[in-house]
């Protein structure tokens, strides 16, 4: 074990069953509800029953639950192609979770989670939703409801977890990027409560670039407060899925092929396009204090993003103009200055440090999710080729500085 404590960019809680309902108004209580079917209980948003297909969450009661890191060895094996394994059939995914356990208190109670951090040698962590990251797409066509739903959610989050509990658990409130004014209103509300970060979904924002001037009030608040914009991985329905169906999905000859193609095309699009849009939109020229963290979105997209921003503009001039301003610096340098990345531990993390600099790489264990590390400190196994000082930056110093 290291002689310092870790600062983890990617921990998760499992939501209480009333997370969206405890502070809900009448409209939200009619929209979000629990229904029973025999012994099973299901959560419904509008007319959509929550499940793997539309959120990636098989059981929103989260009890029983998979053990931390249940998928990790398999994901590493597939990443390295160290055997002739071709993948786990979808029909066997429930068995892939392995032995389930009764949900521990530390997955739902902040004081119990502190005890877990102590056992894991973790000083601080960002603490993200499990279901909450996956339902924004169900409300794309109803932004007012989305903001009501997440306002209630954020009030629950403050009560059950706190936004900065004991200055160790930092639970970012979730803000949909579906309406500029409603997003800024919710941001202003949570900033008054001392948040260190907000959780956002990468991709287009209200049918436009998130760097569009329509979002200036939102980014001005982020800039003035120094709040971290934490773009986190997500599951479920997206605008990209809708676009895929329109452009590629007219044939129903092989639904399995369509699903594979959809995932291959769209898994990285949100974070790739969003970071490129922010850089080329000169967001960081207008709001120089804004910092972006990409969390649980991998890093394979990074090299192409750097290529895209440096090859934008005309063929011979590469001049970037946006919203009446000209980008003065090399776009890839702007990217490396303002964007931090927490890669998957099974990826080439050392290669990422060479691409964007070790100061911009964050350790993220995804604990206690089954696809994450078994223990948060196991992330260090992926960076053992680095000098000790660089390992400490990734495992502690970089995020600790962002949160200070």
Short mmCIF file of C-alpha atoms in Angstrom, two decimals:
data_model
loop_
_atom_site.label_atom_id
_atom_site.label_comp_id
_atom_site.label_asym_id
_atom_site.label_seq_id
_atom_site.Cartn_x
_atom_site.Cartn_y
_atom_site.Cartn_z
CA UNK A 1 0.00 0.00 0.00
CA UNK A 2 1.18 3.52 -0.80
CA UNK A 3 2.47 5.80 1.95
CA UNK A 4 -0.19 8.36 0.99
CA UNK A 5 -3.99 8.17 0.74
CA UNK A 6 -5.73 8.02 -2.62
CA UNK A 7 -8.11 10.59 -4.07
CA UNK A 8 -10.52 8.72 -6.34
CA UNK A 9 -12.31 10.44 -9.23
CA UNK A 10 -14.95 7.75 -9.67
CA UNK A 11 -16.87 6.20 -6.80
CA UNK A 12 -20.59 5.46 -6.87
CA UNK A 13 -23.54 5.20 -4.54
CA UNK A 14 -26.67 3.14 -5.12
CA UNK A 15 -29.73 5.34 -4.87
CA UNK A 16 -32.34 4.92 -2.14
CA UNK A 17 -35.70 3.87 -3.53
CA UNK A 18 -37.15 7.32 -2.85
CA UNK A 19 -34.21 9.24 -4.35
CA UNK A 20 -36.39 10.84 -7.04
CA UNK A 21 -39.54 10.98 -4.91
CA UNK A 22 -38.71 12.17 -1.40
CA UNK A 23 -38.72 15.83 -2.45
CA UNK A 24 -40.82 15.45 -5.57
CA UNK A 25 -43.74 17.73 -6.34
CA UNK A 26 -47.07 16.40 -7.62
CA UNK A 27 -45.94 16.41 -11.27
CA UNK A 28 -42.83 14.36 -10.53
CA UNK A 29 -44.75 11.90 -8.35
CA UNK A 30 -47.09 11.26 -11.27
CA UNK A 31 -44.17 10.85 -13.66
CA UNK A 32 -41.79 8.75 -11.52
CA UNK A 33 -43.32 5.85 -9.64
CA UNK A 34 -42.80 2.29 -8.48
CA UNK A 35 -44.98 -0.55 -9.69
CA UNK A 36 -45.17 -4.18 -8.57
CA UNK A 37 -45.45 -7.31 -10.65
CA UNK A 38 -45.58 -10.34 -8.42
CA UNK A 39 -42.51 -10.22 -6.17
CA UNK A 40 -40.64 -7.88 -8.50
CA UNK A 41 -40.76 -4.11 -8.19
CA UNK A 42 -40.04 -1.81 -11.10
CA UNK A 43 -39.44 1.91 -11.48
CA UNK A 44 -41.30 3.81 -14.19
CA UNK A 45 -40.43 7.16 -15.76
CA UNK A 46 -43.45 8.40 -17.67
CA UNK A 47 -44.52 5.34 -19.62
CA UNK A 48 -41.06 3.72 -19.60
CA UNK A 49 -40.24 0.89 -17.25
CA UNK A 50 -36.60 1.10 -16.12
CA UNK A 51 -34.40 -1.79 -17.22
CA UNK A 52 -31.13 -2.79 -18.86
CA UNK A 53 -32.29 -1.83 -22.37
CA UNK A 54 -33.11 1.80 -21.57
CA UNK A 55 -30.76 2.62 -18.67
CA UNK A 56 -28.25 -0.21 -18.31
CA UNK A 57 -29.61 -0.82 -14.79
CA UNK A 58 -31.10 -4.31 -14.34
CA UNK A 59 -32.60 -3.79 -10.87
CA UNK A 60 -33.21 -0.24 -9.58
CA UNK A 61 -33.88 -1.54 -6.05
CA UNK A 62 -30.15 -2.50 -5.99
CA UNK A 63 -30.77 -5.28 -3.51
CA UNK A 64 -29.22 -7.77 -3.88
CA UNK A 65 -26.23 -6.26 -5.67
CA UNK A 66 -23.12 -7.44 -7.52
CA UNK A 67 -19.77 -7.41 -5.76
CA UNK A 68 -17.19 -4.74 -6.65
CA UNK A 69 -15.03 -5.62 -9.65
CA UNK A 70 -17.02 -8.71 -10.67
CA UNK A 71 -16.40 -7.92 -14.36
CA UNK A 72 -12.89 -6.45 -14.05
CA UNK A 73 -10.79 -9.51 -14.89
CA UNK A 74 -13.01 -10.29 -17.88
CA UNK A 75 -12.79 -6.73 -19.22
CA UNK A 76 -9.01 -6.75 -18.91
CA UNK A 77 -8.85 -10.09 -20.68
CA UNK A 78 -10.98 -8.82 -23.54
CA UNK A 79 -8.99 -5.59 -23.77
CA UNK A 80 -5.73 -7.50 -24.07
CA UNK A 81 -7.21 -10.35 -26.13
CA UNK A 82 -5.03 -12.65 -24.04
CA UNK A 83 -7.23 -15.64 -24.81
CA UNK A 84 -9.56 -16.71 -27.58
CA UNK A 85 -12.53 -15.34 -25.64
CA UNK A 86 -15.03 -13.49 -27.81
CA UNK A 87 -17.31 -12.06 -25.15
CA UNK A 88 -20.14 -12.90 -22.81
CA UNK A 89 -23.43 -13.61 -24.62
CA UNK A 90 -26.13 -11.14 -23.72
CA UNK A 91 -28.34 -14.03 -22.63
CA UNK A 92 -25.80 -14.82 -19.91
CA UNK A 93 -25.32 -11.29 -18.56
CA UNK A 94 -27.28 -11.91 -15.38
CA UNK A 95 -25.05 -14.90 -14.61
CA UNK A 96 -22.00 -12.75 -15.35
CA UNK A 97 -22.75 -10.69 -12.23
CA UNK A 98 -21.71 -13.71 -10.16
CA UNK A 99 -22.71 -14.17 -6.54
CA UNK A 100 -24.91 -11.27 -5.43
CA UNK A 101 -24.86 -9.86 -1.91
CA UNK A 102 -27.21 -7.91 0.31
CA UNK A 103 -26.47 -4.25 -0.24
CA UNK A 104 -23.95 -2.97 2.36
CA UNK A 105 -24.74 0.15 4.38
CA UNK A 106 -21.76 1.95 2.84
CA UNK A 107 -23.40 1.91 -0.57
CA UNK A 108 -26.27 4.04 0.73
CA UNK A 109 -25.14 5.78 3.94
CA UNK A 110 -22.45 8.43 4.05
CA UNK A 111 -21.15 7.64 7.55
CA UNK A 112 -20.73 3.97 6.65
CA UNK A 113 -18.99 4.90 3.41
CA UNK A 114 -16.39 6.86 5.39
CA UNK A 115 -15.48 3.63 7.20
CA UNK A 116 -15.05 1.94 3.82
CA UNK A 117 -12.77 4.75 2.60
CA UNK A 118 -10.61 4.33 5.69
CA UNK A 119 -10.28 0.60 5.01
CA UNK A 120 -9.37 1.29 1.37
CA UNK A 121 -6.77 4.00 2.09
CA UNK A 122 -8.92 6.54 0.22
CA UNK A 123 -8.93 10.06 1.62
CA UNK A 124 -11.48 11.64 -0.74
CA UNK A 125 -13.59 10.68 -3.72
CA UNK A 126 -16.08 11.99 -6.20
CA UNK A 127 -19.28 10.04 -5.67
CA UNK A 128 -21.60 9.62 -8.65
CA UNK A 129 -25.09 8.15 -9.15
CA UNK A 130 -25.79 4.73 -10.57
CA UNK A 131 -29.32 5.16 -11.89
CA UNK A 132 -29.21 8.95 -11.92
CA UNK A 133 -26.56 9.01 -14.66
CA UNK A 134 -28.82 6.98 -16.94
CA UNK A 135 -32.27 8.58 -17.01
CA UNK A 136 -31.73 12.02 -18.58
CA UNK A 137 -32.24 10.49 -22.02
CA UNK A 138 -35.75 9.40 -21.06
CA UNK A 139 -36.72 13.07 -20.73
CA UNK A 140 -35.07 14.63 -23.80
CA UNK A 141 -38.45 15.67 -25.13
CA UNK A 142 -39.65 17.07 -21.81
CA UNK A 143 -36.93 19.36 -20.38
CA UNK A 144 -39.15 21.04 -17.74
CA UNK A 145 -39.91 17.62 -16.26
CA UNK A 146 -36.22 16.65 -16.40
CA UNK A 147 -35.27 19.66 -14.29
CA UNK A 148 -38.07 19.04 -11.81
CA UNK A 149 -37.01 15.40 -11.49
CA UNK A 150 -33.36 16.25 -10.92
CA UNK A 151 -34.10 19.13 -8.59
CA UNK A 152 -35.90 16.62 -6.36
CA UNK A 153 -33.01 14.20 -6.83
CA UNK A 154 -30.43 16.81 -5.85
CA UNK A 155 -32.34 17.66 -2.68
CA UNK A 156 -32.37 13.96 -1.78
CA UNK A 157 -28.64 13.76 -2.56
CA UNK A 158 -27.86 16.65 -0.25
CA UNK A 159 -29.82 15.04 2.59
CA UNK A 160 -28.58 11.46 2.28
CA UNK A 161 -24.97 12.04 1.18
CA UNK A 162 -24.16 15.74 1.40
CA UNK A 163 -22.32 17.55 -1.36
CA UNK A 164 -19.04 17.55 0.58
CA UNK A 165 -19.54 15.24 3.55
CA UNK A 166 -16.66 15.59 6.07
CA UNK A 167 -14.66 17.12 3.21
CA UNK A 168 -14.12 13.55 1.97
CA UNK A 169 -17.22 12.49 0.04
CA UNK A 170 -17.95 14.87 -2.84
CA UNK A 171 -21.30 13.95 -4.41
CA UNK A 172 -21.87 16.17 -7.47
CA UNK A 173 -25.48 17.20 -8.06
CA UNK A 174 -26.75 16.21 -11.49
CA UNK A 175 -27.75 18.89 -14.00
CA UNK A 176 -29.33 17.96 -17.36
CA UNK A 177 -28.01 19.83 -20.39
CA UNK A 178 -31.41 20.19 -22.02
CA UNK A 179 -32.27 23.87 -21.48
CA UNK A 180 -29.74 26.69 -20.89
CA UNK A 181 -31.79 28.77 -18.50
CA UNK A 182 -33.18 25.88 -16.46
CA UNK A 183 -29.67 24.41 -16.20
CA UNK A 184 -28.27 27.73 -15.00
CA UNK A 185 -31.09 28.06 -12.47
CA UNK A 186 -30.33 24.62 -10.99
CA UNK A 187 -26.60 25.34 -11.04
CA UNK A 188 -27.11 28.61 -9.17
CA UNK A 189 -29.23 26.76 -6.60
CA UNK A 190 -26.60 24.09 -5.86
CA UNK A 191 -23.66 26.51 -5.95
CA UNK A 192 -25.22 28.29 -3.00
CA UNK A 193 -24.81 25.01 -1.11
CA UNK A 194 -21.05 24.78 -1.63
CA UNK A 195 -20.68 22.06 -4.25
CA UNK A 196 -17.22 21.25 -5.63
CA UNK A 197 -18.38 19.59 -8.86
CA UNK A 198 -21.50 19.02 -10.93
CA UNK A 199 -22.31 15.87 -12.88
CA UNK A 200 -23.15 16.35 -16.57
CA UNK A 201 -23.88 14.15 -19.59
CA UNK A 202 -21.53 14.68 -22.57
CA UNK A 203 -22.94 15.43 -25.99
CA UNK A 204 -24.99 18.16 -27.63
CA UNK A 205 -26.78 20.58 -25.33
CA UNK A 206 -30.34 21.55 -26.25
CA UNK A 207 -29.69 20.81 -29.92
CA UNK A 208 -26.56 22.95 -30.07
CA UNK A 209 -22.95 23.08 -28.95
CA UNK A 210 -22.49 23.47 -25.19
CA UNK A 211 -20.10 26.32 -26.14
CA UNK A 212 -22.95 28.22 -27.81
CA UNK A 213 -23.56 31.68 -26.25
CA UNK A 214 -27.00 30.43 -25.18
CA UNK A 215 -25.09 28.60 -22.43
CA UNK A 216 -23.02 31.62 -21.34
CA UNK A 217 -24.88 32.13 -18.07
CA UNK A 218 -24.21 28.51 -17.11
CA UNK A 219 -20.50 28.67 -17.94
CA UNK A 220 -20.12 32.09 -16.33
CA UNK A 221 -21.35 30.60 -13.05
CA UNK A 222 -18.98 27.65 -13.44
CA UNK A 223 -16.10 30.00 -14.22
CA UNK A 224 -16.72 32.33 -11.29
CA UNK A 225 -17.15 29.51 -8.78
CA UNK A 226 -14.31 27.29 -10.02
CA UNK A 227 -16.68 24.31 -9.94
CA UNK A 228 -15.49 21.20 -11.76
CA UNK A 229 -17.61 20.11 -14.73
CA UNK A 230 -17.58 16.32 -14.33
CA UNK A 231 -18.80 14.62 -17.49
CA UNK A 232 -19.54 11.05 -16.49
CA UNK A 233 -20.29 7.87 -18.39
CA UNK A 234 -23.94 7.01 -18.79
CA UNK A 235 -26.27 4.32 -20.04
CA UNK A 236 -29.58 4.18 -21.77
CA UNK A 237 -31.38 6.24 -24.35
CA UNK A 238 -29.60 9.07 -26.20
CA UNK A 239 -30.10 11.34 -29.18
CA UNK A 240 -27.32 9.35 -30.83
CA UNK A 241 -29.47 6.23 -30.71
CA UNK A 242 -32.30 8.14 -32.35
CA UNK A 243 -29.94 9.36 -35.08
CA UNK A 244 -28.61 5.84 -35.62
CA UNK A 245 -32.11 4.49 -36.16
CA UNK A 246 -32.78 7.19 -38.74
CA UNK A 247 -29.50 6.80 -40.65
CA UNK A 248 -28.61 3.13 -40.19
CA UNK A 249 -31.46 1.29 -38.55
CA UNK A 250 -34.18 1.00 -41.20
CA UNK A 251 -33.38 -2.67 -41.81
CA UNK A 252 -34.59 -5.13 -39.19
CA UNK A 253 -32.91 -8.10 -40.86
CA UNK A 254 -30.49 -8.54 -37.96
CA UNK A 255 -31.31 -6.59 -34.76
CA UNK A 256 -28.19 -7.97 -33.06
CA UNK A 257 -25.96 -6.51 -35.79
CA UNK A 258 -27.76 -3.18 -35.48
CA UNK A 259 -27.14 -3.15 -31.75
CA UNK A 260 -23.42 -3.87 -32.24
CA UNK A 261 -23.15 -1.16 -34.89
CA UNK A 262 -25.00 1.37 -32.73
CA UNK A 263 -22.65 0.69 -29.80
CA UNK A 264 -19.54 0.85 -31.99
CA UNK A 265 -20.56 4.14 -33.61
CA UNK A 266 -21.85 5.90 -30.52
CA UNK A 267 -19.97 4.71 -27.44
CA UNK A 268 -17.40 7.53 -27.66
CA UNK A 269 -19.32 10.13 -29.63
CA UNK A 270 -20.70 12.13 -26.72
CA UNK A 271 -17.39 12.88 -25.03
CA UNK A 272 -15.44 13.15 -28.30
CA UNK A 273 -17.80 15.64 -29.89
CA UNK A 274 -18.40 17.58 -26.68
CA UNK A 275 -14.72 18.19 -25.92
CA UNK A 276 -14.03 19.15 -29.53
CA UNK A 277 -17.02 21.51 -29.49
CA UNK A 278 -15.84 23.22 -26.30
CA UNK A 279 -12.30 23.75 -27.60
CA UNK A 280 -13.30 24.95 -31.08
CA UNK A 281 -16.06 27.09 -29.57
CA UNK A 282 -13.37 28.98 -27.61
CA UNK A 283 -15.22 28.27 -24.38
CA UNK A 284 -11.96 28.28 -22.45
CA UNK A 285 -10.90 31.58 -23.99
CA UNK A 286 -14.12 33.14 -22.72
CA UNK A 287 -14.13 31.27 -19.41
CA UNK A 288 -10.51 30.48 -18.53
CA UNK A 289 -11.23 29.05 -15.07
CA UNK A 290 -13.47 26.26 -16.38
CA UNK A 291 -12.05 22.76 -15.91
CA UNK A 292 -13.56 19.64 -17.46
CA UNK A 293 -13.18 16.08 -16.18
CA UNK A 294 -14.07 13.09 -18.35
CA UNK A 295 -14.90 10.21 -16.02
CA UNK A 296 -15.71 6.58 -16.82
CA UNK A 297 -15.66 7.40 -20.53
CA UNK A 298 -12.34 5.75 -21.32
CA UNK A 299 -9.48 7.40 -23.19
CA UNK A 300 -9.34 5.76 -26.63
CA UNK A 301 -11.12 8.76 -28.13
CA UNK A 302 -8.49 11.24 -26.92
CA UNK A 303 -5.96 10.86 -29.72
CA UNK A 304 -8.58 11.47 -32.37
CA UNK A 305 -9.98 14.47 -30.48
CA UNK A 306 -6.53 16.08 -30.46
CA UNK A 307 -6.23 15.37 -34.18
CA UNK A 308 -9.67 16.86 -34.85
CA UNK A 309 -9.10 20.14 -33.04
CA UNK A 310 -5.70 20.75 -34.66
CA UNK A 311 -7.01 20.00 -38.15
CA UNK A 312 -10.16 22.12 -37.94
CA UNK A 313 -10.52 25.31 -39.96
CA UNK A 314 -9.55 25.76 -43.59
CA UNK A 315 -7.07 23.42 -45.24
CA UNK A 316 -4.22 25.93 -45.50
CA UNK A 317 -4.98 28.31 -42.67
CA UNK A 318 -6.35 26.25 -39.77
CA UNK A 319 -7.93 29.43 -38.43
CA UNK A 320 -10.59 28.81 -35.79
CA UNK A 321 -13.24 31.48 -35.34
CA UNK A 322 -16.25 31.05 -33.10
CA UNK A 323 -18.90 33.46 -31.88
CA UNK A 324 -16.96 36.55 -32.94
CA UNK A 325 -13.58 35.48 -31.52
CA UNK A 326 -10.48 33.85 -32.94
CA UNK A 327 -8.80 31.01 -31.09
CA UNK A 328 -5.27 32.24 -30.41
CA UNK A 329 -3.58 29.09 -29.10
CA UNK A 330 -2.97 25.71 -30.65
CA UNK A 331 -6.29 23.91 -30.04
CA UNK A 332 -4.66 20.75 -28.71
CA UNK A 333 -2.79 22.86 -26.14
CA UNK A 334 -6.12 24.33 -25.01
CA UNK A 335 -7.48 20.79 -24.68
CA UNK A 336 -4.50 19.69 -22.58
CA UNK A 337 -4.78 22.71 -20.33
CA UNK A 338 -8.46 22.42 -19.44
CA UNK A 339 -9.51 18.78 -19.84
CA UNK A 340 -8.72 16.00 -17.37
CA UNK A 341 -9.34 12.34 -18.17
CA UNK A 342 -9.99 9.37 -15.91
CA UNK A 343 -9.37 6.31 -18.14
CA UNK A 344 -10.46 2.74 -17.71
CA UNK A 345 -7.74 0.85 -15.81
CA UNK A 346 -7.57 -1.82 -18.51
CA UNK A 347 -6.60 0.81 -21.13
CA UNK A 348 -3.13 2.15 -21.94
CA UNK A 349 -3.02 4.68 -19.12
CA UNK A 350 0.72 5.24 -19.51
CA UNK A 351 0.14 6.10 -23.17
CA UNK A 352 -2.50 8.63 -22.12
CA UNK A 353 0.01 10.40 -19.87
CA UNK A 354 2.31 10.74 -22.89
CA UNK A 355 -0.55 12.19 -24.92
CA UNK A 356 -1.97 14.84 -22.57
CA UNK A 357 0.54 14.97 -19.72
CA UNK A 358 0.54 13.14 -16.42
CA UNK A 359 -0.91 16.21 -14.65
CA UNK A 360 -4.20 15.72 -16.52
CA UNK A 361 -4.81 12.04 -15.76
CA UNK A 362 -7.07 11.04 -12.87
CA UNK A 363 -7.38 7.73 -11.06
CA UNK A 364 -10.96 6.45 -11.16
CA UNK A 365 -11.82 3.06 -9.71
CA UNK A 366 -15.58 2.98 -10.49
CA UNK A 367 -15.98 1.37 -7.06
CA UNK A 368 -18.19 -0.50 -6.13
CA UNK A 369 -19.56 -1.21 -9.61
CA UNK A 370 -18.91 -4.66 -11.08
CA UNK A 371 -17.01 -3.26 -14.07
CA UNK A 372 -14.61 -1.31 -11.83
CA UNK A 373 -11.63 -2.25 -9.69
CA UNK A 374 -12.06 -4.75 -6.88
CA UNK A 375 -10.36 -2.22 -4.58
CA UNK A 376 -9.74 1.44 -5.51
CA UNK A 377 -5.97 1.17 -5.03
CA UNK A 378 -5.83 -1.59 -7.67
CA UNK A 379 -5.92 1.17 -10.29
CA UNK A 380 -2.20 1.67 -9.61
CA UNK A 381 -1.50 -1.69 -11.27
CA UNK A 382 -2.11 -0.02 -14.65
CA UNK A 383 0.58 2.64 -14.15
CA UNK A 384 3.46 0.77 -12.55
CA UNK A 385 5.78 1.69 -15.45
CA UNK A 386 5.63 5.35 -14.40
CA UNK A 387 7.95 7.02 -11.87
CA UNK A 388 6.65 7.03 -8.30
CA UNK A 389 6.11 10.79 -8.39
CA UNK A 390 3.87 10.44 -11.46
CA UNK A 391 1.92 7.56 -9.92
CA UNK A 392 1.21 9.75 -6.89
CA UNK A 393 -0.04 12.54 -9.16
CA UNK A 394 -2.57 10.22 -10.78
CA UNK A 395 -3.58 8.41 -7.59
CA UNK A 396 -3.87 11.54 -5.46
CA UNK A 397 -2.44 14.93 -6.33
CA UNK A 398 -4.22 15.84 -9.58
CA UNK A 399 -7.79 15.48 -8.31
CA UNK A 400 -6.88 16.74 -4.85
CA UNK A 401 -5.74 19.99 -6.47
CA UNK A 402 -8.97 20.26 -8.48
CA UNK A 403 -11.05 19.82 -5.32
CA UNK A 404 -9.04 22.25 -3.21
#
